[in-house]
Coordinates of C-alpha atoms and ligand atoms in Angstrom, one line a residue:
M25 CA -7.0 -24.1 42.8
S26 CA -5.9 -26.5 45.6
E27 CA -2.2 -26.9 46.4
T28 CA -2.5 -30.7 45.4
S29 CA -4.0 -30.2 42.1
T30 CA -1.2 -27.4 41.2
T31 CA 1.3 -30.0 42.2
D32 CA -0.4 -32.7 40.3
M33 CA -0.5 -30.5 37.2
R34 CA 3.2 -29.5 37.2
A35 CA 4.0 -33.2 37.6
R36 CA 1.7 -34.1 34.5
R37 CA 2.9 -31.5 32.6
E38 CA 6.7 -32.4 33.1
R39 CA 5.6 -36.1 32.4
L40 CA 3.6 -35.3 29.4
L41 CA 5.2 -32.1 27.8
G42 CA 8.7 -32.8 28.6
P43 CA 11.7 -30.7 30.0
A44 CA 11.7 -27.6 27.6
Y45 CA 8.4 -26.1 28.5
R46 CA 8.7 -23.2 31.4
L47 CA 6.2 -22.0 33.6
F48 CA 6.0 -18.2 34.9
Y49 CA 6.0 -17.5 38.4
E50 CA 7.2 -19.3 41.6
E51 CA 3.5 -20.1 42.1
P52 CA 2.3 -21.0 38.7
F53 CA -0.8 -19.4 37.6
H54 CA -4.0 -21.2 36.4
P55 CA -6.5 -19.3 34.7
V56 CA -9.7 -20.7 33.5
R57 CA -11.5 -17.8 31.8
G58 CA -10.8 -14.4 30.2
D59 CA -12.5 -11.4 29.7
G60 CA -11.5 -7.6 28.8
V61 CA -8.1 -7.2 30.7
W62 CA -9.1 -9.8 33.3
L63 CA -8.0 -13.4 33.7
Y64 CA -10.0 -15.5 36.2
D65 CA -9.2 -18.5 38.2
A66 CA -11.4 -21.5 39.0
E67 CA -12.6 -19.5 42.2
G68 CA -13.6 -16.5 40.1
T69 CA -10.9 -14.4 41.4
P70 CA -9.7 -11.7 38.6
W71 CA -6.2 -11.0 37.8
L72 CA -5.3 -8.0 35.8
D73 CA -3.5 -9.1 32.6
A74 CA -0.7 -6.6 32.0
Y75 CA 1.4 -8.7 30.1
N76 CA -0.8 -9.6 27.0
N77 CA -0.1 -8.2 23.7
V78 CA -1.8 -11.1 22.1
A79 CA -5.5 -10.3 23.2
C80 CA -5.0 -6.8 22.0
L81 CA -8.7 -6.0 22.2
G82 CA -9.2 -7.8 25.5
H83 CA -9.7 -11.5 26.2
C84 CA -12.4 -13.4 24.2
H85 CA -13.6 -10.3 22.2
P86 CA -17.1 -11.2 21.1
Q87 CA -16.7 -9.8 17.8
V88 CA -13.6 -11.6 17.1
V89 CA -15.3 -14.9 18.6
E90 CA -18.5 -14.5 16.3
A91 CA -16.4 -13.6 12.9
M92 CA -14.4 -16.9 13.6
A93 CA -17.2 -19.0 14.5
R94 CA -19.4 -17.8 11.4
Q95 CA -16.5 -18.5 9.0
A96 CA -15.7 -21.8 10.7
A97 CA -19.3 -22.8 10.2
T98 CA -19.2 -21.9 6.5
L99 CA -15.9 -22.8 5.0
N100 CA -12.3 -23.2 6.0
T101 CA -9.9 -24.2 3.3
H102 CA -6.4 -22.9 2.1
T103 CA -4.9 -20.5 -0.3
R104 CA -4.8 -22.7 -3.3
Y105 CA -8.4 -22.1 -3.9
L106 CA -9.8 -18.6 -4.5
H107 CA -11.3 -16.8 -1.6
E108 CA -12.3 -13.2 -0.8
G109 CA -11.4 -13.1 2.6
I110 CA -7.6 -13.3 2.0
L111 CA -7.8 -10.5 -0.6
A112 CA -10.1 -8.2 1.4
Y113 CA -7.8 -8.6 4.5
A114 CA -4.5 -7.9 2.4
E115 CA -6.1 -4.7 0.9
R116 CA -7.2 -3.5 4.3
L117 CA -3.7 -4.6 6.0
L118 CA -1.6 -2.9 3.1
A119 CA -3.8 0.1 3.6
T120 CA -2.2 0.5 7.0
L121 CA 1.3 0.5 5.7
P122 CA 3.3 2.6 3.5
A123 CA 2.2 2.3 -0.2
A124 CA 5.9 0.9 -1.2
L125 CA 4.9 -2.4 0.9
G126 CA 2.9 -3.7 -1.8
H127 CA 2.5 -7.7 -1.1
A128 CA 1.2 -9.3 1.9
T129 CA 2.1 -13.0 2.7
F130 CA 0.3 -14.8 5.5
T131 CA 1.7 -17.4 8.0
C132 CA 0.6 -18.8 11.5
T133 CA 3.1 -17.7 13.8
G134 CA 5.6 -14.6 13.9
S135 CA 8.6 -17.1 13.7
E136 CA 7.3 -18.3 10.3
A137 CA 7.0 -14.7 9.1
N138 CA 10.6 -14.0 10.3
D139 CA 11.9 -17.1 8.7
L140 CA 10.3 -16.4 5.4
A141 CA 11.7 -12.7 5.7
L142 CA 15.2 -14.0 6.0
R143 CA 14.7 -16.2 2.9
I144 CA 13.2 -13.4 1.0
A145 CA 16.1 -11.1 2.1
A146 CA 18.7 -13.8 1.1
A147 CA 17.1 -14.3 -2.3
H148 CA 16.9 -10.6 -2.9
T149 CA 20.5 -9.7 -1.8
G150 CA 22.5 -12.9 -2.6
G151 CA 23.8 -12.5 0.8
S152 CA 23.5 -14.5 4.0
G153 CA 24.8 -12.0 6.8
V154 CA 22.1 -11.2 9.5
I155 CA 22.4 -8.4 12.0
V156 CA 20.3 -8.4 15.3
T157 CA 20.6 -6.8 18.7
R158 CA 22.6 -8.4 21.5
F159 CA 19.5 -9.9 23.5
A160 CA 17.1 -10.2 20.5
Y161 CA 14.3 -12.8 20.3
H162 CA 13.0 -13.5 16.7
G163 CA 11.4 -16.8 16.9
V164 CA 11.6 -20.5 17.1
T165 CA 13.1 -22.0 13.9
S166 CA 16.5 -23.1 13.5
A167 CA 17.4 -19.9 11.2
L168 CA 15.7 -17.7 14.0
A169 CA 17.0 -19.4 17.1
C170 CA 20.5 -18.9 15.9
A171 CA 19.7 -15.2 15.6
S172 CA 17.9 -15.1 19.0
P173 CA 20.7 -14.7 21.5
S174 CA 18.1 -14.0 24.4
L175 CA 17.8 -18.0 24.3
G176 CA 21.0 -17.9 26.0
E177 CA 22.6 -21.2 26.7
Y178 CA 19.7 -23.0 25.0
V179 CA 21.3 -21.8 21.5
R180 CA 24.4 -20.9 19.6
V181 CA 24.4 -17.8 17.7
G182 CA 24.9 -18.5 13.9
E183 CA 28.4 -18.1 12.4
H184 CA 26.6 -15.5 9.7
V185 CA 25.0 -13.4 12.5
R186 CA 26.4 -10.4 14.3
L187 CA 25.1 -9.0 17.3
V188 CA 24.7 -5.1 18.0
D189 CA 24.2 -3.2 21.4
P190 CA 20.5 -2.2 21.5
P191 CA 19.8 1.5 21.0
S192 CA 20.0 2.5 25.0
G193 CA 20.3 5.9 26.3
G194 CA 17.4 7.8 25.1
D195 CA 19.7 10.9 24.0
E196 CA 20.2 12.5 20.9
Q197 CA 23.2 10.4 20.0
T198 CA 21.3 7.0 20.4
G199 CA 20.7 6.5 16.6
H200 CA 24.2 7.4 15.7
R201 CA 25.8 4.9 18.5
F202 CA 23.2 2.3 17.2
A203 CA 24.3 3.0 13.6
E204 CA 28.0 2.7 14.4
G205 CA 27.5 -0.7 15.9
V206 CA 25.6 -1.8 12.7
R207 CA 28.4 -0.3 10.5
A208 CA 30.9 -2.5 12.5
A209 CA 28.8 -5.5 12.4
I210 CA 28.6 -4.9 8.3
A211 CA 32.4 -4.5 8.3
D212 CA 32.9 -7.8 10.4
L213 CA 30.5 -9.8 8.3
Q214 CA 32.5 -8.4 5.1
A215 CA 35.8 -9.1 6.6
S216 CA 34.4 -12.9 7.1
G217 CA 33.5 -13.1 3.3
L218 CA 29.9 -12.7 4.2
Q219 CA 27.5 -10.3 2.3
P220 CA 25.0 -8.8 4.7
A221 CA 21.5 -9.7 3.9
A222 CA 19.3 -8.0 6.5
L223 CA 19.2 -6.0 9.6
L224 CA 16.5 -7.5 11.7
V225 CA 15.2 -5.6 14.7
D226 CA 11.9 -5.6 17.0
T227 CA 11.2 -1.9 16.6
V228 CA 10.7 -1.6 20.4
F229 CA 13.4 -3.8 21.4
S230 CA 11.3 -5.5 23.9
S231 CA 13.8 -8.5 24.9
D232 CA 16.6 -6.0 24.9
G233 CA 14.8 -4.0 27.7
V234 CA 12.4 -1.7 25.8
F235 CA 14.0 1.1 24.0
T236 CA 11.8 3.6 22.1
A237 CA 13.3 7.0 22.3
P238 CA 14.0 9.2 20.7
A239 CA 11.8 8.3 17.9
G240 CA 13.6 8.3 14.7
F241 CA 16.6 6.7 15.9
L242 CA 16.6 3.8 13.5
Q243 CA 17.2 6.0 10.6
E244 CA 20.8 5.9 10.4
A245 CA 21.2 2.3 10.9
V246 CA 18.6 1.4 8.2
A247 CA 20.7 3.8 5.7
A248 CA 23.9 1.8 6.6
I249 CA 22.4 -1.6 5.9
H250 CA 21.1 -0.2 2.6
A251 CA 24.4 1.3 1.9
A252 CA 25.9 -2.3 2.3
G253 CA 23.3 -3.8 0.0
G254 CA 21.2 -5.5 2.8
V255 CA 17.5 -5.0 3.5
F256 CA 15.7 -3.4 6.8
I257 CA 13.2 -6.2 8.3
A258 CA 11.1 -4.6 11.0
D259 CA 9.9 -7.1 13.4
E260 CA 6.4 -5.9 14.3
V261 CA 5.5 -9.0 16.2
Q262 CA 5.5 -7.0 19.4
P263 CA 4.7 -3.2 18.7
G264 CA 2.3 -3.7 15.7
F265 CA -1.3 -3.1 15.5
G266 CA -1.6 0.3 17.4
R267 CA 0.1 -0.7 20.6
T268 CA 2.7 2.2 20.7
G269 CA -0.2 4.6 20.5
E270 CA 1.8 7.2 18.4
A271 CA 1.6 5.1 15.2
F272 CA -0.1 2.0 13.9
W273 CA 3.4 0.3 13.4
G274 CA 6.4 0.8 15.5
F275 CA 8.9 1.7 12.6
M276 CA 6.5 4.4 11.8
R277 CA 7.7 6.5 14.9
H278 CA 10.9 6.3 13.2
G279 CA 10.0 7.9 9.8
L280 CA 11.0 5.2 7.6
V281 CA 9.7 2.5 5.4
P282 CA 11.1 -0.8 5.9
D283 CA 12.0 -3.5 3.1
I284 CA 9.9 -6.3 4.9
V285 CA 7.6 -5.8 7.9
T286 CA 6.6 -9.0 9.8
M287 CA 3.8 -9.4 12.4
G288 CA 1.9 -11.8 14.3
K289 CA 0.7 -12.0 18.1
P290 CA -2.2 -9.5 18.3
M291 CA -3.0 -9.8 14.5
G292 CA -5.8 -12.4 15.3
N293 CA -6.4 -11.4 19.2
G294 CA -5.3 -14.9 20.1
H295 CA -6.0 -16.8 17.0
P296 CA -2.9 -17.8 15.3
V297 CA -2.5 -15.8 12.3
A298 CA 0.8 -13.7 11.6
G299 CA 2.4 -12.4 8.4
L300 CA 4.6 -10.1 6.3
A301 CA 4.3 -7.1 4.1
V302 CA 7.2 -6.8 1.5
R303 CA 8.1 -4.4 -1.2
P304 CA 7.4 -6.1 -4.7
E305 CA 11.0 -5.4 -6.0
V306 CA 12.3 -7.2 -2.8
M307 CA 9.7 -10.1 -3.0
R308 CA 10.6 -10.7 -6.9
A309 CA 13.6 -13.0 -6.7
F310 CA 12.1 -15.1 -4.0
G311 CA 9.0 -15.5 -6.1
K312 CA 10.8 -16.5 -8.9
A313 CA 12.8 -19.2 -7.2
S314 CA 10.2 -20.5 -5.1
R315 CA 6.6 -21.2 -4.5
Y316 CA 5.0 -20.4 -1.3
F317 CA 2.4 -22.4 0.3
N318 CA 1.4 -22.6 4.0
T319 CA -1.5 -25.1 4.8
F320 CA -2.9 -23.0 7.4
G321 CA -1.5 -19.5 6.7
G322 CA -4.1 -17.3 5.4
N323 CA -7.0 -19.6 5.8
P324 CA -10.6 -18.2 5.7
V325 CA -10.9 -18.3 9.5
S326 CA -7.7 -16.7 10.1
M327 CA -8.5 -13.9 7.8
A328 CA -12.2 -13.3 9.4
A329 CA -10.3 -13.4 12.7
A330 CA -7.8 -10.7 11.7
S331 CA -10.3 -8.8 9.8
A332 CA -12.4 -8.4 13.0
V333 CA -9.5 -7.4 14.8
L334 CA -8.8 -4.6 12.4
D335 CA -12.6 -3.5 12.7
V336 CA -12.6 -3.5 16.5
L337 CA -9.2 -1.4 16.8
E338 CA -11.0 1.1 14.6
Q339 CA -14.5 1.1 16.1
E340 CA -13.2 1.4 19.7
G341 CA -10.2 3.9 18.8
L342 CA -7.8 1.6 20.5
Q343 CA -4.4 3.1 19.0
R344 CA -5.7 6.4 20.7
N345 CA -6.5 4.7 23.9
A346 CA -3.1 3.1 23.9
Y347 CA -1.6 6.7 23.7
Q348 CA -3.5 8.1 26.5
V349 CA -3.9 5.5 28.8
G350 CA -0.3 4.6 28.2
H351 CA 0.8 8.0 28.8
Y352 CA -1.2 8.2 32.1
L353 CA 0.5 4.9 33.1
R354 CA 3.9 6.0 32.4
E355 CA 3.2 9.3 34.4
R356 CA 1.8 7.5 37.4
L357 CA 4.7 5.0 37.4
A358 CA 7.3 7.9 37.2
A359 CA 5.4 9.5 40.0
L360 CA 5.8 6.2 42.0
G361 CA 9.5 6.5 41.3
Q362 CA 9.7 9.6 43.5
R363 CA 8.8 7.4 46.5
H364 CA 10.6 4.4 45.5
P365 CA 14.3 4.8 44.5
Q366 CA 14.6 1.3 43.2
I367 CA 12.5 2.5 40.1
G368 CA 14.9 3.6 37.5
E369 CA 13.9 4.7 33.9
V370 CA 10.1 4.5 32.8
R371 CA 10.6 3.7 29.1
G372 CA 8.1 2.9 26.1
A373 CA 5.6 4.2 24.0
G374 CA 1.7 3.9 24.2
L375 CA 1.1 0.6 26.2
F376 CA 4.6 -1.0 25.6
I377 CA 6.3 0.0 28.7
G378 CA 9.5 -1.1 30.3
L379 CA 10.2 -0.1 33.9
E380 CA 13.6 -0.4 35.1
L381 CA 14.4 -1.6 38.6
V382 CA 17.8 -0.6 39.9
T383 CA 19.7 -1.2 43.2
D384 CA 20.9 2.3 43.3
P385 CA 19.5 5.3 41.5
V386 CA 22.9 6.8 40.8
T387 CA 24.9 4.0 39.3
R388 CA 21.6 2.5 38.1
T389 CA 22.9 -1.1 38.7
P390 CA 20.2 -3.7 37.5
A391 CA 18.1 -5.0 40.4
T392 CA 17.5 -8.5 38.9
A393 CA 16.8 -10.4 42.1
L394 CA 14.2 -7.4 43.0
A395 CA 12.6 -7.8 39.7
A396 CA 12.0 -11.5 40.3
Q397 CA 10.2 -10.4 43.8
V398 CA 8.2 -7.7 42.2
V399 CA 7.1 -9.9 39.4
N400 CA 6.0 -12.8 41.9
G401 CA 4.9 -10.3 44.5
L402 CA 2.4 -9.0 42.0
R403 CA 1.2 -12.3 40.6
Q404 CA 0.2 -12.9 44.3
R405 CA -1.6 -9.5 44.3
Q406 CA -3.5 -10.1 41.1
V407 CA -1.4 -8.4 38.5
L408 CA 0.4 -10.3 35.9
L409 CA 3.4 -9.1 34.3
S410 CA 7.0 -10.3 33.6
A411 CA 10.6 -8.9 33.4
T412 CA 12.8 -8.6 30.3
G413 CA 16.4 -7.6 29.2
P414 CA 19.6 -9.3 29.6
Q415 CA 19.5 -8.7 33.3
A416 CA 16.0 -9.5 33.7
H417 CA 15.5 -6.2 35.7
V418 CA 13.0 -4.2 33.4
L419 CA 9.4 -4.9 34.0
K420 CA 7.6 -5.5 31.0
I421 CA 4.0 -3.9 30.8
R422 CA 2.2 -4.6 27.8
P423 CA -1.8 -4.9 28.6
P424 CA -4.4 -5.4 26.1
L425 CA -5.0 -2.0 24.5
V426 CA -8.5 -1.7 26.2
L427 CA -7.0 -0.8 29.3
Q428 CA -8.7 2.0 31.2
P429 CA -7.3 4.4 33.8
E430 CA -8.9 2.7 36.7
H431 CA -6.9 -0.7 35.6
A432 CA -3.6 1.4 35.4
D433 CA -4.5 2.7 39.1
F434 CA -5.0 -0.9 40.2
L435 CA -1.5 -1.7 38.8
V436 CA 0.3 1.2 40.2
E437 CA -1.2 0.6 43.5
R438 CA -0.4 -2.9 43.8
L439 CA 3.4 -2.2 42.7
D440 CA 3.3 0.3 45.1
G441 CA 2.4 -2.4 47.7
V442 CA 4.9 -4.8 46.7
L443 CA 7.8 -2.4 46.8
T444 CA 6.7 -0.9 50.3
A445 CA 6.3 -4.5 51.5
I446 CA 10.0 -5.3 50.2
E447 CA 11.5 -2.2 51.5
E448 CA 9.9 -2.9 55.1
G449 CA 11.1 -6.4 55.0
R450 CA 7.8 -7.9 54.6
S451 CA 6.8 -10.6 52.3
P452 CA 5.9 -9.0 49.0
Ligands
PLP9 C1 9.8 -9.9 18.5 C2 9.5 -11.2 18.4 N1 9.4 -11.4 17.0 C3 8.9 -13.0 16.6 C4 8.4 -13.6 17.6 C5 8.0 -15.0 17.4 O1 6.5 -15.1 17.5 P1 5.7 -16.5 17.5 O2 5.8 -16.9 18.8 O3 4.4 -16.2 17.1 O4 6.4 -17.6 16.7 C6 8.5 -13.0 19.1 C7 7.7 -14.0 20.2 O5 7.6 -13.8 21.2 C8 8.9 -12.0 19.4 O6 8.7 -11.3 20.5

């Protein structure tokens, strides 16, 4: 893409889309085609997509494209007519979850799923208090924006929302410390005359900086919200559908059964389909008080796409691949840390990886500016990823689940090159 047309597109975006849209990278990226783990620009240059947990099967997977095209050419309606697609998919989806989660509800986005989860929680508990982590992101609706402190200056955290520190540390006391925070938040809500309705967490804490260890650390906090009469909502929009390798759902690594599970992003491999699984007894009060209709949620084309995603995950053994290649990539990143002291912790599970960058390996001071340099340097070297966490110093590595060891090598070699260039005072 020539510089003029990039500049022209940026100006048109600003004029047409307004000021709220943001672009990634100092030099914006303009892909025109995707295939597997690669995105291609107009000249045919490939970029390794190490950031995309939507295209979990790889970009433009032919089986999903074909399933959608076939259904779109046959019938696309809504959930107020009978259709086999939604029932067959609900059966398959619920079979991946603990039996206690007996109902499935479909939406188009993760935000809608979380928004509905909060309404269901409020109806069931009679409460309104919501507990989330200090740098959480849960979606775009008003109810979620005010429970998404990572939106920072753009939004005010709601008066019924309490923030807790994410479960950092990775030691045996991680779960206890996190639960102490949740208990304090519950007490604070109660002191304000508010009844807790829900503890809502992303089970890999991606916007907080990726915290996954030790598996099981969520249990005490979930017991605490239950003891206070609230429900536990597992936001699986990021980790769901096999990404953590060890389990199909992120919460399963913690050996617990949520009251509500919300999901989205990878569910349609790029097609906008999302949803919830709910315990029937938790759904009852909402179902009695409200009807649920979502014009596009659960439509036959969405269900065909989602069903094809489950087929491919199974046929290509992608949860196992996430486990194996994720382990390989984390080992290689940790080995790279032996040569680059700016690499701090390598966190994550399966193909959801957080790579901490620090200015000093002992104090582990967040290297925010370095992370931005690395992200932009990698973009110049054909690797796409981003940074996360309150100090934006944790590289978020979240490639399609079809990533192979040679792709992991490509990423590590490019990262090595960027860090070496920065160390030598060259342009990354
Ligand atoms: C943890 C989490 N929950 C919910 C959402 C919202 O999903 P959507 O963008 O599909 O509305 C996101 C989106 O990034 C997310 O990361």
